[in-house]
């Protein structure tokens, strides 16, 4: 076999080995995030299980939120949101003016308009999260469209736990390998 043909065979075999978990439904699954509300990059997804504060999760937006996101061009239909869990069942979450408060601490501010000057949804007051509710907020991203605008969501809208694998943490185009789970490493 010629060196060129051998290289081609090895490349095809390697590609098949990497893609096999996707075809068979076994092994790690991945999503690529292009939104700046969490670092851009590759994320592994795993079953939800119990959700805890600060977990990064994939969310299937329920209606009418999914329709609003699609109409505004924020997120295409059938694409998950990636958000942090700020609060779980029993926690009191408040929005006073534009400030989001949980655990007696201000976690961030909501904006009145998006980047195109369109008004953003608003809710006010305090709410104790019910047994099957979660409040999602990317507190490190001031422009994230999250619970600041849509309030609590049902826990059933969470489809997976999300693990950073290869991400651009600083937004400078330098991606860093972050996978701690051996199952996610090549």
C-alpha positions as a LaTeX table, in Angstrom:
\begin{tabular}{lrrr}
\hline
Residue & $x$ (\AA) & $y$ (\AA) & $z$ (\AA) \\
\hline
Unk1 & 0.00 & 0.00 & 0.00 \\
Unk2 & 1.35 & 3.40 & $-0.93$ \\
Unk3 & 2.11 & 5.92 & 1.87 \\
Unk4 & $-0.60$ & 8.21 & 0.52 \\
Unk5 & $-3.23$ & 5.45 & 0.54 \\
Unk6 & $-2.14$ & 4.33 & 4.03 \\
Unk7 & $-2.53$ & 7.91 & 5.31 \\
Unk8 & $-6.02$ & 8.07 & 3.81 \\
Unk9 & $-7.03$ & 4.74 & 5.38 \\
Unk10 & $-5.71$ & 5.81 & 8.80 \\
Unk11 & $-7.54$ & 9.14 & 8.57 \\
Unk12 & $-10.82$ & 7.47 & 7.61 \\
Unk13 & $-10.48$ & 4.89 & 10.39 \\
Unk14 & $-9.74$ & 7.64 & 12.93 \\
Unk15 & $-12.75$ & 9.62 & 11.79 \\
Unk16 & $-14.95$ & 6.53 & 12.07 \\
Unk17 & $-13.70$ & 5.85 & 15.61 \\
Unk18 & $-14.38$ & 9.41 & 16.71 \\
Unk19 & $-17.81$ & 9.49 & 15.07 \\
Unk20 & $-18.89$ & 5.98 & 16.13 \\
Unk21 & $-20.31$ & 7.06 & 19.50 \\
Unk22 & $-22.62$ & 9.46 & 17.69 \\
Unk23 & $-23.82$ & 6.80 & 15.26 \\
Unk24 & $-24.40$ & 4.17 & 17.94 \\
Unk25 & $-25.92$ & 6.48 & 20.54 \\
Unk26 & $-23.22$ & 5.56 & 23.08 \\
Unk27 & $-20.35$ & 7.55 & 24.45 \\
Unk28 & $-20.06$ & 11.27 & 24.98 \\
Unk29 & $-22.16$ & 13.74 & 23.01 \\
Unk30 & $-21.11$ & 17.26 & 22.21 \\
Unk31 & $-22.56$ & 20.64 & 21.26 \\
Unk32 & $-20.81$ & 23.71 & 19.88 \\
Unk33 & $-21.82$ & 26.99 & 21.51 \\
Unk34 & $-21.64$ & 30.17 & 19.42 \\
Unk35 & $-23.35$ & 32.49 & 21.91 \\
Unk36 & $-21.18$ & 34.83 & 23.96 \\
Unk37 & $-23.36$ & 34.31 & 27.06 \\
Unk38 & $-21.06$ & 31.39 & 27.93 \\
Unk39 & $-17.59$ & 30.93 & 26.44 \\
Unk40 & $-17.66$ & 29.97 & 22.78 \\
Unk41 & $-16.54$ & 26.42 & 22.16 \\
Unk42 & $-17.17$ & 22.71 & 22.50 \\
Unk43 & $-19.22$ & 21.34 & 25.39 \\
Unk44 & $-19.92$ & 17.76 & 26.39 \\
Unk45 & $-23.47$ & 16.93 & 27.40 \\
Unk46 & $-24.52$ & 14.33 & 29.92 \\
Unk47 & $-27.79$ & 13.22 & 31.52 \\
Unk48 & $-29.36$ & 15.77 & 33.83 \\
Unk49 & $-29.76$ & 13.92 & 37.13 \\
Unk50 & $-30.03$ & 16.33 & 40.06 \\
Unk51 & $-29.48$ & 19.99 & 39.20 \\
Unk52 & $-27.46$ & 22.13 & 41.60 \\
Unk53 & $-26.71$ & 25.85 & 41.86 \\
Unk54 & $-23.92$ & 26.90 & 39.45 \\
Unk55 & $-24.45$ & 23.87 & 37.16 \\
Unk56 & $-24.23$ & 24.67 & 33.46 \\
Unk57 & $-27.26$ & 23.20 & 31.69 \\
Unk58 & $-28.81$ & 22.87 & 28.24 \\
Unk59 & $-32.40$ & 24.05 & 28.10 \\
Unk60 & $-35.16$ & 23.50 & 25.55 \\
Unk61 & $-37.05$ & 26.79 & 25.83 \\
Unk62 & $-40.76$ & 26.20 & 26.40 \\
Unk63 & $-43.40$ & 28.12 & 24.44 \\
Unk64 & $-43.94$ & 31.07 & 24.19 \\
Unk65 & $-40.25$ & 31.69 & 25.04 \\
Unk66 & $-39.04$ & 29.54 & 22.11 \\
Unk67 & $-41.18$ & 31.57 & 19.72 \\
Unk68 & $-39.91$ & 34.88 & 21.16 \\
Unk69 & $-36.27$ & 33.76 & 20.84 \\
Unk70 & $-36.78$ & 32.68 & 17.22 \\
Unk71 & $-38.72$ & 35.81 & 16.21 \\
Unk72 & $-36.03$ & 38.08 & 17.64 \\
Unk73 & $-33.24$ & 36.05 & 16.02 \\
Unk74 & $-31.66$ & 35.30 & 19.40 \\
Unk75 & $-31.85$ & 31.51 & 19.03 \\
Unk76 & $-33.12$ & 29.22 & 16.29 \\
Unk77 & $-35.83$ & 26.72 & 17.11 \\
Unk78 & $-34.61$ & 23.33 & 18.38 \\
Unk79 & $-31.30$ & 24.83 & 19.53 \\
Unk80 & $-30.76$ & 24.64 & 23.29 \\
Unk81 & $-29.98$ & 27.58 & 25.51 \\
Unk82 & $-26.88$ & 27.10 & 27.67 \\
Unk83 & $-27.34$ & 28.70 & 31.07 \\
Unk84 & $-26.11$ & 28.50 & 34.66 \\
Unk85 & $-28.45$ & 27.49 & 37.45 \\
Unk86 & $-28.72$ & 30.44 & 39.84 \\
Unk87 & $-31.49$ & 29.07 & 42.04 \\
Unk88 & $-33.47$ & 25.89 & 42.63 \\
Unk89 & $-36.69$ & 24.89 & 44.39 \\
Unk90 & $-37.45$ & 26.85 & 47.56 \\
Unk91 & $-35.15$ & 29.79 & 46.79 \\
Unk92 & $-36.59$ & 33.30 & 46.69 \\
Unk93 & $-35.52$ & 35.21 & 43.56 \\
Unk94 & $-36.39$ & 38.89 & 43.10 \\
Unk95 & $-36.20$ & 41.47 & 40.39 \\
Unk96 & $-36.26$ & 45.00 & 41.80 \\
Unk97 & $-36.09$ & 47.48 & 38.94 \\
Unk98 & $-33.37$ & 45.91 & 36.83 \\
Unk99 & $-31.50$ & 44.15 & 39.68 \\
Unk100 & $-31.70$ & 40.37 & 40.14 \\
Unk101 & $-31.40$ & 39.27 & 43.78 \\
Unk102 & $-31.11$ & 35.76 & 45.24 \\
Unk103 & $-29.75$ & 34.59 & 48.60 \\
Unk104 & $-29.73$ & 38.26 & 49.68 \\
Unk105 & $-27.11$ & 39.11 & 47.04 \\
Unk106 & $-27.40$ & 41.08 & 43.77 \\
Unk107 & $-26.30$ & 38.85 & 40.89 \\
Unk108 & $-26.67$ & 41.24 & 37.99 \\
Unk109 & $-28.70$ & 43.78 & 36.12 \\
Unk110 & $-31.25$ & 43.36 & 33.38 \\
Unk111 & $-31.29$ & 45.67 & 30.39 \\
Unk112 & $-34.32$ & 47.54 & 29.14 \\
Unk113 & $-33.45$ & 47.08 & 25.44 \\
Unk114 & $-31.50$ & 44.65 & 23.31 \\
Unk115 & $-28.58$ & 45.69 & 21.07 \\
Unk116 & $-31.05$ & 46.74 & 18.34 \\
Unk117 & $-33.01$ & 49.00 & 20.70 \\
Unk118 & $-36.00$ & 46.64 & 20.99 \\
Unk119 & $-37.66$ & 46.44 & 24.42 \\
Unk120 & $-36.87$ & 43.36 & 26.48 \\
Unk121 & $-39.39$ & 41.44 & 28.59 \\
Unk122 & $-39.57$ & 42.49 & 32.21 \\
Unk123 & $-40.96$ & 41.02 & 35.40 \\
Unk124 & $-40.94$ & 42.51 & 38.90 \\
Unk125 & $-41.19$ & 41.35 & 42.48 \\
Unk126 & $-40.08$ & 38.29 & 44.40 \\
Unk127 & $-40.90$ & 34.67 & 43.73 \\
Unk128 & $-40.19$ & 31.56 & 45.77 \\
Unk129 & $-39.34$ & 28.85 & 43.28 \\
Unk130 & $-41.71$ & 25.90 & 43.28 \\
Unk131 & $-40.75$ & 22.25 & 43.56 \\
Unk132 & $-40.29$ & 21.89 & 39.81 \\
Unk133 & $-38.82$ & 25.29 & 38.99 \\
Unk134 & $-35.35$ & 26.63 & 38.37 \\
Unk135 & $-33.97$ & 30.13 & 37.80 \\
Unk136 & $-31.28$ & 30.32 & 35.12 \\
Unk137 & $-28.82$ & 33.19 & 34.80 \\
Unk138 & $-25.34$ & 33.59 & 33.33 \\
Unk139 & $-24.21$ & 36.10 & 35.93 \\
Unk140 & $-20.80$ & 36.52 & 34.27 \\
Unk141 & $-22.39$ & 37.77 & 31.03 \\
Unk142 & $-24.26$ & 41.06 & 31.39 \\
Unk143 & $-25.88$ & 40.66 & 27.95 \\
Unk144 & $-27.13$ & 37.09 & 28.41 \\
Unk145 & $-30.82$ & 36.59 & 27.67 \\
Unk146 & $-31.81$ & 34.54 & 30.69 \\
Unk147 & $-34.02$ & 34.54 & 33.79 \\
Unk148 & $-33.48$ & 38.28 & 34.12 \\
Unk149 & $-36.07$ & 38.56 & 31.36 \\
Unk150 & $-38.12$ & 35.35 & 31.34 \\
Unk151 & $-38.13$ & 34.48 & 35.07 \\
Unk152 & $-38.19$ & 30.90 & 36.38 \\
Unk153 & $-38.54$ & 27.89 & 34.07 \\
Unk154 & $-39.80$ & 24.36 & 34.73 \\
Unk155 & $-37.00$ & 21.93 & 35.58 \\
Unk156 & $-38.42$ & 19.69 & 32.83 \\
Unk157 & $-37.06$ & 22.18 & 30.26 \\
Unk158 & $-33.50$ & 21.19 & 31.25 \\
Unk159 & $-32.33$ & 18.56 & 28.77 \\
Unk160 & $-28.72$ & 17.97 & 29.84 \\
Unk161 & $-25.87$ & 19.00 & 32.08 \\
Unk162 & $-23.19$ & 20.79 & 30.04 \\
Unk163 & $-19.44$ & 20.38 & 30.61 \\
Unk164 & $-16.89$ & 22.75 & 29.01 \\
Unk165 & $-14.45$ & 20.72 & 26.91 \\
Unk166 & $-12.60$ & 23.12 & 24.57 \\
Unk167 & $-13.55$ & 26.76 & 25.07 \\
Unk168 & $-12.37$ & 30.32 & 24.52 \\
Unk169 & $-12.67$ & 31.59 & 28.10 \\
Unk170 & $-11.30$ & 35.08 & 27.47 \\
Unk171 & $-12.85$ & 35.73 & 24.05 \\
Unk172 & $-9.45$ & 36.21 & 22.41 \\
Unk173 & $-9.65$ & 33.22 & 20.04 \\
Unk174 & $-7.36$ & 31.07 & 22.19 \\
Unk175 & $-9.21$ & 27.89 & 22.96 \\
Unk176 & $-8.25$ & 25.87 & 26.01 \\
Unk177 & $-8.78$ & 22.19 & 26.72 \\
Unk178 & $-10.92$ & 22.05 & 29.87 \\
Unk179 & $-12.33$ & 18.54 & 29.99 \\
Unk180 & $-11.83$ & 17.01 & 33.41 \\
Unk181 & $-13.93$ & 13.93 & 32.68 \\
Unk182 & $-11.75$ & 11.17 & 31.16 \\
Unk183 & $-14.76$ & 10.06 & 29.10 \\
Unk184 & $-14.67$ & 13.40 & 27.27 \\
Unk185 & $-10.96$ & 13.30 & 26.43 \\
Unk186 & $-9.74$ & 11.90 & 23.09 \\
\hline
\end{tabular}
